[in-house]
Amino acid sequence: MISSKNILSIGPEYQKPKGGIAQVLYSYSKYVFKDFKHIKSSGGKHVFSKLFYFCKGIIGLILTLLFDKSIKTVHIHTASNNDFKRNSFYAKIAKRFKKKVILHIHGGGFKDYYSKNKHFVKQQLDKADAIVALSEYWRGYFAEELKCKNVFVVHNIIPTPNYQPNKEKDIFNLLYLGHIYEKKGIFDLVSLIEDHKEEYKGKLMLHIGGGLYEVDRLLNILKNEDLNDVIKFEGWVSGEKKQELLNISDAYILPSYAEGVPISILEAMSYHLPIIATNVGGIPSIVGNQNGILVEPGNKTQLKDAINRLIHSKIQREKMGEASYHISLEYQPHNVVKELNLLYSKIGIKL
């Protein structure tokens, strides 16, 4: 583990993680840092509550930097859009206190965000002492396309798996974990299963573990189209419930339109699951022919072919699952600790 007295992390609430960044921070607190120092950067669902948590975080950062003289580096975990704008204020304050700033870029929508906000985004990136990318794909984007300096790859961390497989013989259990909204491709998947409900009844069960955004839309579809025989909405899952779903599942699916390097895919890989995902962002760096099937976003024909291919071949599922597990080892705590140690040492932080 890393002695973290010199490091202050900025990011969302992590103790009951909802979302990829929160899951990373939770794993850092549990597996990486001996004494995890953290400022909650955002929260709430409505404008006023979001403003409240933002102001509270800014005040907390100022007070922490005033009174904790051991802090040398502010490590900011951010995505794009409003999250990046909010975090630019944290970075500016940290610089005023003469602290080193690391921008750890999560999320797959960063290219689109940059294309619409080039001057602002480049200005913020250039002020940072280091940029953390989630894969070689994203490192190349920041270092070569945006000409950023000091770009490091730190793989997304996943918990050590509690692998105790409990498969059903007659049902192919397919698992989706994540937010419920259009860009995740979840409604493409639900529409596909709805179109072939009779074909899949008694053979396939899609478990959807997720929340936020468009849950009501999803629940209305499941009710109105009578999909309870083929789709089960699990709500937001974590801890033992997530482990249970990963252990009963035969494959994992994420038909997203944009991604970084999804934590959910990596966790599924650590549970020996073959992956069906889209050829976007950093996904091809962790999913290939050896451990899964890549499809084009929004292509329901390819999605159906991939699902059917795995339903009808247990041998292929097992072979891909073993490959998934071996790839996931690079993202487990022992390796990420090494990468973070290298990052901090390269920017002159003594731990």
CSV table of C-alpha atoms in Angstrom, one decimal:
chain,number,residue,atom,x,y,z
A,1,MET,CA,0.0,0.0,0.0
A,2,ILE,CA,1.0,3.6,-0.5
A,3,SER,CA,1.6,6.1,2.4
A,4,SER,CA,-0.8,8.8,1.3
A,5,LYS,CA,-0.1,11.6,3.8
A,6,ASN,CA,1.2,13.8,0.9
A,7,ILE,CA,-1.8,13.0,-1.5
A,8,LEU,CA,-5.3,14.5,-1.4
A,9,SER,CA,-7.8,13.0,-3.7
A,10,ILE,CA,-10.7,14.9,-5.2
A,11,GLY,CA,-13.8,13.0,-6.5
A,12,PRO,CA,-17.3,11.9,-5.9
A,13,GLU,CA,-18.7,10.1,-2.8
A,14,TYR,CA,-17.1,6.7,-2.7
A,15,GLN,CA,-18.1,4.9,0.4
A,16,LYS,CA,-21.2,3.6,-1.2
A,17,PRO,CA,-20.0,3.8,-4.8
A,18,LYS,CA,-22.4,4.5,-7.6
A,19,GLY,CA,-20.5,4.8,-10.9
A,20,GLY,CA,-17.0,4.0,-12.2
A,21,ILE,CA,-15.1,6.9,-10.6
A,22,ALA,CA,-16.6,6.2,-7.2
A,23,GLN,CA,-15.7,2.6,-7.5
A,24,VAL,CA,-12.1,3.5,-8.3
A,25,LEU,CA,-11.9,5.7,-5.3
A,26,TYR,CA,-13.5,3.1,-3.1
A,27,SER,CA,-10.8,0.6,-4.2
A,28,TYR,CA,-8.1,3.1,-3.7
A,29,SER,CA,-9.3,3.6,-0.1
A,30,LYS,CA,-9.4,-0.1,0.5
A,31,TYR,CA,-6.5,-1.5,-1.4
A,32,VAL,CA,-4.0,1.3,-2.2
A,33,PHE,CA,-3.7,4.1,0.3
A,34,LYS,CA,-3.0,3.6,4.0
A,35,ASP,CA,-4.7,6.8,5.0
A,36,PHE,CA,-7.0,7.9,2.2
A,37,LYS,CA,-7.4,11.7,2.2
A,38,HIS,CA,-10.5,12.7,0.1
A,39,ILE,CA,-12.6,15.7,-0.7
A,40,LYS,CA,-16.1,15.1,-2.1
A,41,SER,CA,-16.3,17.2,-5.2
A,42,SER,CA,-20.0,17.0,-6.1
A,43,GLY,CA,-23.3,15.5,-5.1
A,44,GLY,CA,-27.1,15.8,-5.2
A,45,LYS,CA,-29.6,15.5,-8.0
A,46,HIS,CA,-31.0,19.0,-8.3
A,47,VAL,CA,-29.3,22.3,-9.1
A,48,PHE,CA,-29.3,23.7,-5.5
A,49,SER,CA,-28.1,20.5,-3.9
A,50,LYS,CA,-25.3,20.2,-6.5
A,51,LEU,CA,-24.3,23.8,-5.9
A,52,PHE,CA,-24.3,23.2,-2.1
A,53,TYR,CA,-22.0,20.2,-2.4
A,54,PHE,CA,-19.7,22.0,-4.8
A,55,CYS,CA,-19.4,25.0,-2.5
A,56,LYS,CA,-18.9,22.6,0.5
A,57,GLY,CA,-16.1,20.8,-1.4
A,58,ILE,CA,-14.4,24.1,-2.4
A,59,ILE,CA,-14.4,25.3,1.3
A,60,GLY,CA,-13.2,21.9,2.4
A,61,LEU,CA,-10.3,22.0,0.0
A,62,ILE,CA,-9.3,25.4,1.1
A,63,LEU,CA,-9.4,24.5,4.8
A,64,THR,CA,-7.6,21.2,4.2
A,65,LEU,CA,-4.8,22.9,2.3
A,66,LEU,CA,-4.5,25.7,4.9
A,67,PHE,CA,-4.1,23.3,7.9
A,68,ASP,CA,-2.7,20.1,6.5
A,69,LYS,CA,0.8,21.1,5.5
A,70,SER,CA,1.8,17.5,4.6
A,71,ILE,CA,-0.2,17.6,1.4
A,72,LYS,CA,2.0,18.1,-1.7
A,73,THR,CA,-0.3,16.8,-4.5
A,74,VAL,CA,-4.0,17.1,-5.3
A,75,HIS,CA,-5.1,14.1,-7.4
A,76,ILE,CA,-8.3,15.1,-9.2
A,77,HIS,CA,-10.5,12.3,-10.6
A,78,THR,CA,-12.7,13.8,-13.3
A,79,ALA,CA,-14.8,13.0,-16.4
A,80,SER,CA,-16.0,15.5,-19.0
A,81,ASN,CA,-18.7,18.2,-19.3
A,82,ASN,CA,-19.9,19.8,-16.1
A,83,ASP,CA,-17.7,17.5,-14.0
A,84,PHE,CA,-14.6,18.8,-15.8
A,85,LYS,CA,-15.7,22.4,-15.3
A,86,ARG,CA,-16.3,21.9,-11.6
A,87,ASN,CA,-13.0,20.2,-11.1
A,88,SER,CA,-11.1,23.0,-12.9
A,89,PHE,CA,-12.0,25.2,-9.8
A,90,TYR,CA,-10.4,22.6,-7.5
A,91,ALA,CA,-7.3,22.5,-9.7
A,92,LYS,CA,-7.0,26.3,-9.7
A,93,ILE,CA,-7.2,26.5,-5.9
A,94,ALA,CA,-4.6,23.7,-5.5
A,95,LYS,CA,-2.3,25.7,-7.8
A,96,ARG,CA,-2.8,28.8,-5.8
A,97,PHE,CA,-1.6,26.8,-2.8
A,98,LYS,CA,1.4,25.8,-4.9
A,99,LYS,CA,0.5,22.1,-4.9
A,100,LYS,CA,1.1,19.7,-7.8
A,101,VAL,CA,-2.1,18.8,-9.7
A,102,ILE,CA,-2.9,15.5,-11.3
A,103,LEU,CA,-5.9,15.3,-13.6
A,104,HIS,CA,-7.1,11.7,-13.8
A,105,ILE,CA,-9.4,11.5,-16.8
A,106,HIS,CA,-12.2,9.0,-16.6
A,107,GLY,CA,-15.2,8.5,-18.9
A,108,GLY,CA,-15.5,7.9,-22.6
A,109,GLY,CA,-17.1,11.2,-23.8
A,110,PHE,CA,-13.9,13.3,-23.5
A,111,LYS,CA,-13.2,13.5,-27.2
A,112,ASP,CA,-16.6,15.0,-27.9
A,113,TYR,CA,-16.3,17.3,-24.9
A,114,TYR,CA,-12.9,18.6,-26.1
A,115,SER,CA,-14.1,19.2,-29.7
A,116,LYS,CA,-16.7,21.6,-28.4
A,117,ASN,CA,-14.5,23.3,-25.7
A,118,LYS,CA,-11.0,23.2,-27.1
A,119,HIS,CA,-9.5,26.3,-25.7
A,120,PHE,CA,-10.8,25.9,-22.2
A,121,VAL,CA,-10.0,22.2,-21.9
A,122,LYS,CA,-6.5,22.5,-23.4
A,123,GLN,CA,-5.8,25.4,-21.0
A,124,GLN,CA,-6.8,23.2,-18.0
A,125,LEU,CA,-4.8,20.2,-19.2
A,126,ASP,CA,-1.7,22.3,-19.8
A,127,LYS,CA,-1.8,23.7,-16.2
A,128,ALA,CA,-1.7,20.2,-14.7
A,129,ASP,CA,1.6,18.6,-13.6
A,130,ALA,CA,0.4,15.2,-14.9
A,131,ILE,CA,-2.4,13.7,-16.9
A,132,VAL,CA,-3.6,10.2,-16.1
A,133,ALA,CA,-5.0,8.2,-18.9
A,134,LEU,CA,-6.8,4.8,-18.5
A,135,SER,CA,-5.2,3.0,-21.4
A,136,GLU,CA,-2.6,3.3,-24.1
A,137,TYR,CA,-5.4,4.4,-26.5
A,138,TRP,CA,-6.2,7.4,-24.2
A,139,ARG,CA,-2.5,8.1,-23.5
A,140,GLY,CA,-2.0,8.4,-27.3
A,141,TYR,CA,-4.9,10.8,-27.5
A,142,PHE,CA,-3.7,13.1,-24.8
A,143,ALA,CA,0.0,13.0,-25.6
A,144,GLU,CA,-0.1,12.9,-29.4
A,145,GLU,CA,-3.3,14.5,-30.5
A,146,LEU,CA,-3.6,17.1,-27.7
A,147,LYS,CA,0.2,17.5,-27.2
A,148,CYS,CA,-0.1,17.2,-23.4
A,149,LYS,CA,3.1,16.6,-21.4
A,150,ASN,CA,3.6,14.1,-18.6
A,151,VAL,CA,0.8,11.7,-19.6
A,152,PHE,CA,0.8,8.4,-17.6
A,153,VAL,CA,-1.2,5.3,-17.9
A,154,VAL,CA,-2.8,4.1,-14.6
A,155,HIS,CA,-5.1,1.2,-15.2
A,156,ASN,CA,-8.5,1.3,-13.6
A,157,ILE,CA,-8.4,-0.7,-10.3
A,158,ILE,CA,-10.8,-3.5,-9.6
A,159,PRO,CA,-11.3,-5.3,-6.3
A,160,THR,CA,-9.8,-8.8,-5.8
A,161,PRO,CA,-12.6,-11.0,-7.0
A,162,ASN,CA,-14.6,-13.3,-4.7
A,163,TYR,CA,-15.0,-15.9,-7.4
A,164,GLN,CA,-17.5,-18.7,-6.5
A,165,PRO,CA,-19.3,-19.7,-9.7
A,166,ASN,CA,-22.9,-20.7,-9.4
A,167,LYS,CA,-24.2,-21.2,-12.9
A,168,GLU,CA,-27.7,-22.4,-13.8
A,169,LYS,CA,-27.8,-25.3,-16.3
A,170,ASP,CA,-30.8,-24.3,-18.4
A,171,ILE,CA,-30.7,-20.5,-18.4
A,172,PHE,CA,-28.1,-18.3,-20.0
A,173,ASN,CA,-27.7,-15.4,-17.5
A,174,LEU,CA,-26.5,-12.2,-19.2
A,175,LEU,CA,-25.4,-9.3,-17.0
A,176,TYR,CA,-25.4,-5.5,-17.5
A,177,LEU,CA,-24.1,-3.2,-14.7
A,178,GLY,CA,-24.2,0.6,-15.0
A,179,HIS,CA,-26.2,3.7,-15.4
A,180,ILE,CA,-29.6,3.5,-17.2
A,181,TYR,CA,-29.5,5.9,-20.1
A,182,GLU,CA,-29.5,6.0,-23.8
A,183,LYS,CA,-25.8,6.4,-24.5
A,184,LYS,CA,-25.0,3.2,-22.5
A,185,GLY,CA,-26.9,1.2,-25.2
A,186,ILE,CA,-29.1,-0.4,-22.6
A,187,PHE,CA,-32.3,0.5,-24.5
A,188,ASP,CA,-30.8,-1.1,-27.7
A,189,LEU,CA,-30.3,-4.3,-25.7
A,190,VAL,CA,-33.8,-4.2,-24.2
A,191,SER,CA,-35.4,-3.5,-27.6
A,192,LEU,CA,-33.5,-6.5,-29.1
A,193,ILE,CA,-34.7,-8.8,-26.4
A,194,GLU,CA,-38.2,-7.4,-26.7
A,195,ASP,CA,-38.2,-8.2,-30.5
A,196,HIS,CA,-37.1,-11.8,-29.8
A,197,LYS,CA,-38.9,-12.4,-26.5
A,198,GLU,CA,-40.5,-15.7,-27.6
A,199,GLU,CA,-37.2,-17.0,-28.9
A,200,TYR,CA,-35.4,-16.2,-25.6
A,201,LYS,CA,-38.1,-17.1,-23.1
A,202,GLY,CA,-36.8,-20.0,-20.9
A,203,LYS,CA,-33.4,-19.8,-22.4
A,204,LEU,CA,-32.0,-16.3,-21.5
A,205,MET,CA,-32.3,-13.9,-18.6
A,206,LEU,CA,-30.9,-10.4,-18.7
A,207,HIS,CA,-30.0,-9.0,-15.3
A,208,ILE,CA,-29.8,-5.2,-15.3
A,209,GLY,CA,-28.0,-3.8,-12.3
A,210,GLY,CA,-28.1,0.0,-12.4
A,211,GLY,CA,-29.8,3.3,-11.6
A,212,LEU,CA,-30.1,7.0,-12.2
A,213,TYR,CA,-31.2,8.9,-15.2
A,214,GLU,CA,-33.8,6.8,-17.1
A,215,VAL,CA,-34.9,4.1,-14.7
A,216,ASP,CA,-38.6,5.0,-15.0
A,217,ARG,CA,-38.4,4.7,-18.8
A,218,LEU,CA,-36.9,1.2,-18.4
A,219,LEU,CA,-39.4,0.1,-15.8
A,220,ASN,CA,-42.3,1.2,-18.0
A,221,ILE,CA,-40.9,-0.8,-21.0
A,222,LEU,CA,-40.5,-3.9,-18.9
A,223,LYS,CA,-44.1,-3.6,-17.6
A,224,ASN,CA,-45.8,-2.6,-20.8
A,225,GLU,CA,-44.1,-5.1,-23.0
A,226,ASP,CA,-44.3,-7.9,-20.4
A,227,LEU,CA,-40.6,-8.7,-20.3
A,228,ASN,CA,-40.3,-10.1,-16.8
A,229,ASP,CA,-39.7,-13.6,-18.2
A,230,VAL,CA,-36.5,-12.5,-20.0
A,231,ILE,CA,-35.3,-9.3,-18.2
A,232,LYS,CA,-34.9,-8.7,-14.5
A,233,PHE,CA,-34.2,-5.2,-13.1
A,234,GLU,CA,-32.0,-5.6,-10.0
A,235,GLY,CA,-31.7,-1.9,-9.1
A,236,TRP,CA,-28.3,-0.5,-8.1
A,237,VAL,CA,-26.1,-3.3,-6.8
A,238,SER,CA,-22.9,-3.4,-4.9
A,239,GLY,CA,-21.1,-5.6,-2.4
A,240,GLU,CA,-22.4,-9.1,-1.9
A,241,LYS,CA,-25.3,-8.6,-4.4
A,242,LYS,CA,-22.9,-7.6,-7.2
A,243,GLN,CA,-20.7,-10.6,-6.4
A,244,GLU,CA,-23.7,-12.9,-6.5
A,245,LEU,CA,-24.8,-11.6,-9.9
A,246,LEU,CA,-21.2,-11.9,-11.3
A,247,ASN,CA,-21.0,-15.5,-10.0
A,248,ILE,CA,-24.3,-16.7,-11.5
A,249,SER,CA,-23.7,-15.0,-14.9
A,250,ASP,CA,-22.6,-16.7,-18.1
A,251,ALA,CA,-21.5,-13.5,-19.9
A,252,TYR,CA,-21.3,-9.7,-19.4
A,253,ILE,CA,-22.7,-7.1,-21.9
A,254,LEU,CA,-22.1,-3.4,-22.3
A,255,PRO,CA,-23.4,-2.0,-25.7
A,256,SER,CA,-22.3,1.6,-24.9
A,257,TYR,CA,-21.8,4.4,-27.4
A,258,ALA,CA,-18.8,5.9,-25.6
A,259,GLU,CA,-16.5,4.6,-22.9
A,260,GLY,CA,-13.1,5.0,-21.3
A,261,VAL,CA,-12.0,1.7,-19.8
A,262,PRO,CA,-15.1,0.5,-18.0
A,263,ILE,CA,-14.7,-0.7,-14.4
A,264,SER,CA,-17.8,-3.0,-14.9
A,265,ILE,CA,-16.1,-4.9,-17.8
A,266,LEU,CA,-12.9,-5.3,-15.8
A,267,GLU,CA,-14.8,-6.6,-12.8
A,268,ALA,CA,-16.7,-9.0,-15.0
A,269,MET,CA,-13.5,-10.2,-16.5
A,270,SER,CA,-12.1,-10.9,-13.0
A,271,TYR,CA,-15.0,-13.3,-12.5
A,272,HIS,CA,-14.1,-15.3,-15.6
A,273,LEU,CA,-16.8,-13.9,-17.8
A,274,PRO,CA,-16.8,-13.5,-21.6
A,275,ILE,CA,-17.6,-10.0,-22.7
A,276,ILE,CA,-19.9,-8.6,-25.4
A,277,ALA,CA,-19.2,-4.9,-25.9
A,278,THR,CA,-18.9,-2.2,-28.4
A,279,ASN,CA,-15.7,-1.1,-30.3
A,280,VAL,CA,-15.4,2.3,-28.7
A,281,GLY,CA,-12.9,4.2,-26.5
A,282,GLY,CA,-10.6,2.0,-24.5
A,283,ILE,CA,-12.7,-1.1,-24.7
A,284,PRO,CA,-10.7,-2.8,-27.5
A,285,SER,CA,-7.6,-2.5,-25.2
A,286,ILE,CA,-9.3,-5.0,-22.8
A,287,VAL,CA,-11.7,-7.0,-25.0
A,288,GLY,CA,-10.7,-8.9,-28.2
A,289,ASN,CA,-11.4,-12.1,-29.9
A,290,GLN,CA,-9.7,-14.1,-27.2
A,291,ASN,CA,-12.1,-13.0,-24.4
A,292,GLY,CA,-15.2,-11.6,-26.0
A,293,ILE,CA,-17.0,-10.2,-29.0
A,294,LEU,CA,-17.0,-6.6,-30.2
A,295,VAL,CA,-19.9,-5.0,-32.1
A,296,GLU,CA,-20.7,-1.6,-33.5
A,297,PRO,CA,-22.8,0.7,-31.3
A,298,GLY,CA,-26.5,0.5,-32.1
A,299,ASN,CA,-26.1,-2.5,-34.3
A,300,LYS,CA,-28.8,-4.9,-33.0
A,301,THR,CA,-28.1,-7.5,-35.6
A,302,GLN,CA,-24.5,-7.8,-34.5
A,303,LEU,CA,-25.6,-7.7,-30.9
A,304,LYS,CA,-28.0,-10.6,-31.4
A,305,ASP,CA,-25.4,-12.7,-33.3
A,306,ALA,CA,-22.9,-12.2,-30.4
A,307,ILE,CA,-25.5,-13.2,-27.7
A,308,ASN,CA,-26.6,-16.3,-29.7
A,309,ARG,CA,-23.0,-17.3,-30.3
A,310,LEU,CA,-22.3,-17.5,-26.6
A,311,ILE,CA,-25.6,-19.0,-25.7
A,312,HIS,CA,-24.9,-22.0,-28.0
A,313,SER,CA,-21.3,-22.6,-27.0
A,314,LYS,CA,-20.4,-23.4,-23.4
A,315,ILE,CA,-16.8,-24.4,-24.5
A,316,GLN,CA,-16.3,-21.0,-26.1
A,317,ARG,CA,-17.7,-19.2,-23.0
A,318,GLU,CA,-15.3,-21.0,-20.7
A,319,LYS,CA,-12.3,-20.4,-23.0
A,320,MET,CA,-13.1,-16.7,-23.3
A,321,GLY,CA,-13.8,-16.5,-19.5
A,322,GLU,CA,-10.3,-17.8,-18.7
A,323,ALA,CA,-8.7,-15.3,-21.1
A,324,SER,CA,-10.7,-12.5,-19.4
A,325,TYR,CA,-9.4,-13.5,-16.0
A,326,HIS,CA,-5.8,-13.4,-17.1
A,327,ILE,CA,-6.2,-10.0,-18.7
A,328,SER,CA,-7.9,-8.7,-15.5
A,329,LEU,CA,-4.8,-9.4,-13.4
A,330,GLU,CA,-3.2,-6.2,-14.8
A,331,TYR,CA,-6.0,-4.2,-13.2
A,332,GLN,CA,-6.0,-5.8,-9.8
A,333,PRO,CA,-4.5,-3.8,-6.8
A,334,HIS,CA,-0.9,-5.0,-6.8
A,335,ASN,CA,-0.3,-3.8,-10.3
A,336,VAL,CA,-2.1,-0.4,-9.9
A,337,VAL,CA,-0.1,0.3,-6.7
A,338,LYS,CA,3.1,0.0,-8.8
A,339,GLU,CA,1.7,2.4,-11.5
A,340,LEU,CA,0.7,5.0,-8.9
A,341,ASN,CA,4.1,4.8,-7.2
A,342,LEU,CA,5.8,5.4,-10.6
A,343,LEU,CA,3.4,8.4,-11.3
A,344,TYR,CA,4.1,10.1,-8.0
A,345,SER,CA,7.8,9.6,-8.2
A,346,LYS,CA,8.0,10.9,-11.7
A,347,ILE,CA,6.5,14.2,-10.7
A,348,GLY,CA,8.7,14.5,-7.7
A,349,ILE,CA,6.5,13.4,-4.8
A,350,LYS,CA,8.2,11.4,-2.1
A,351,LEU,CA,5.8,9.0,-0.3
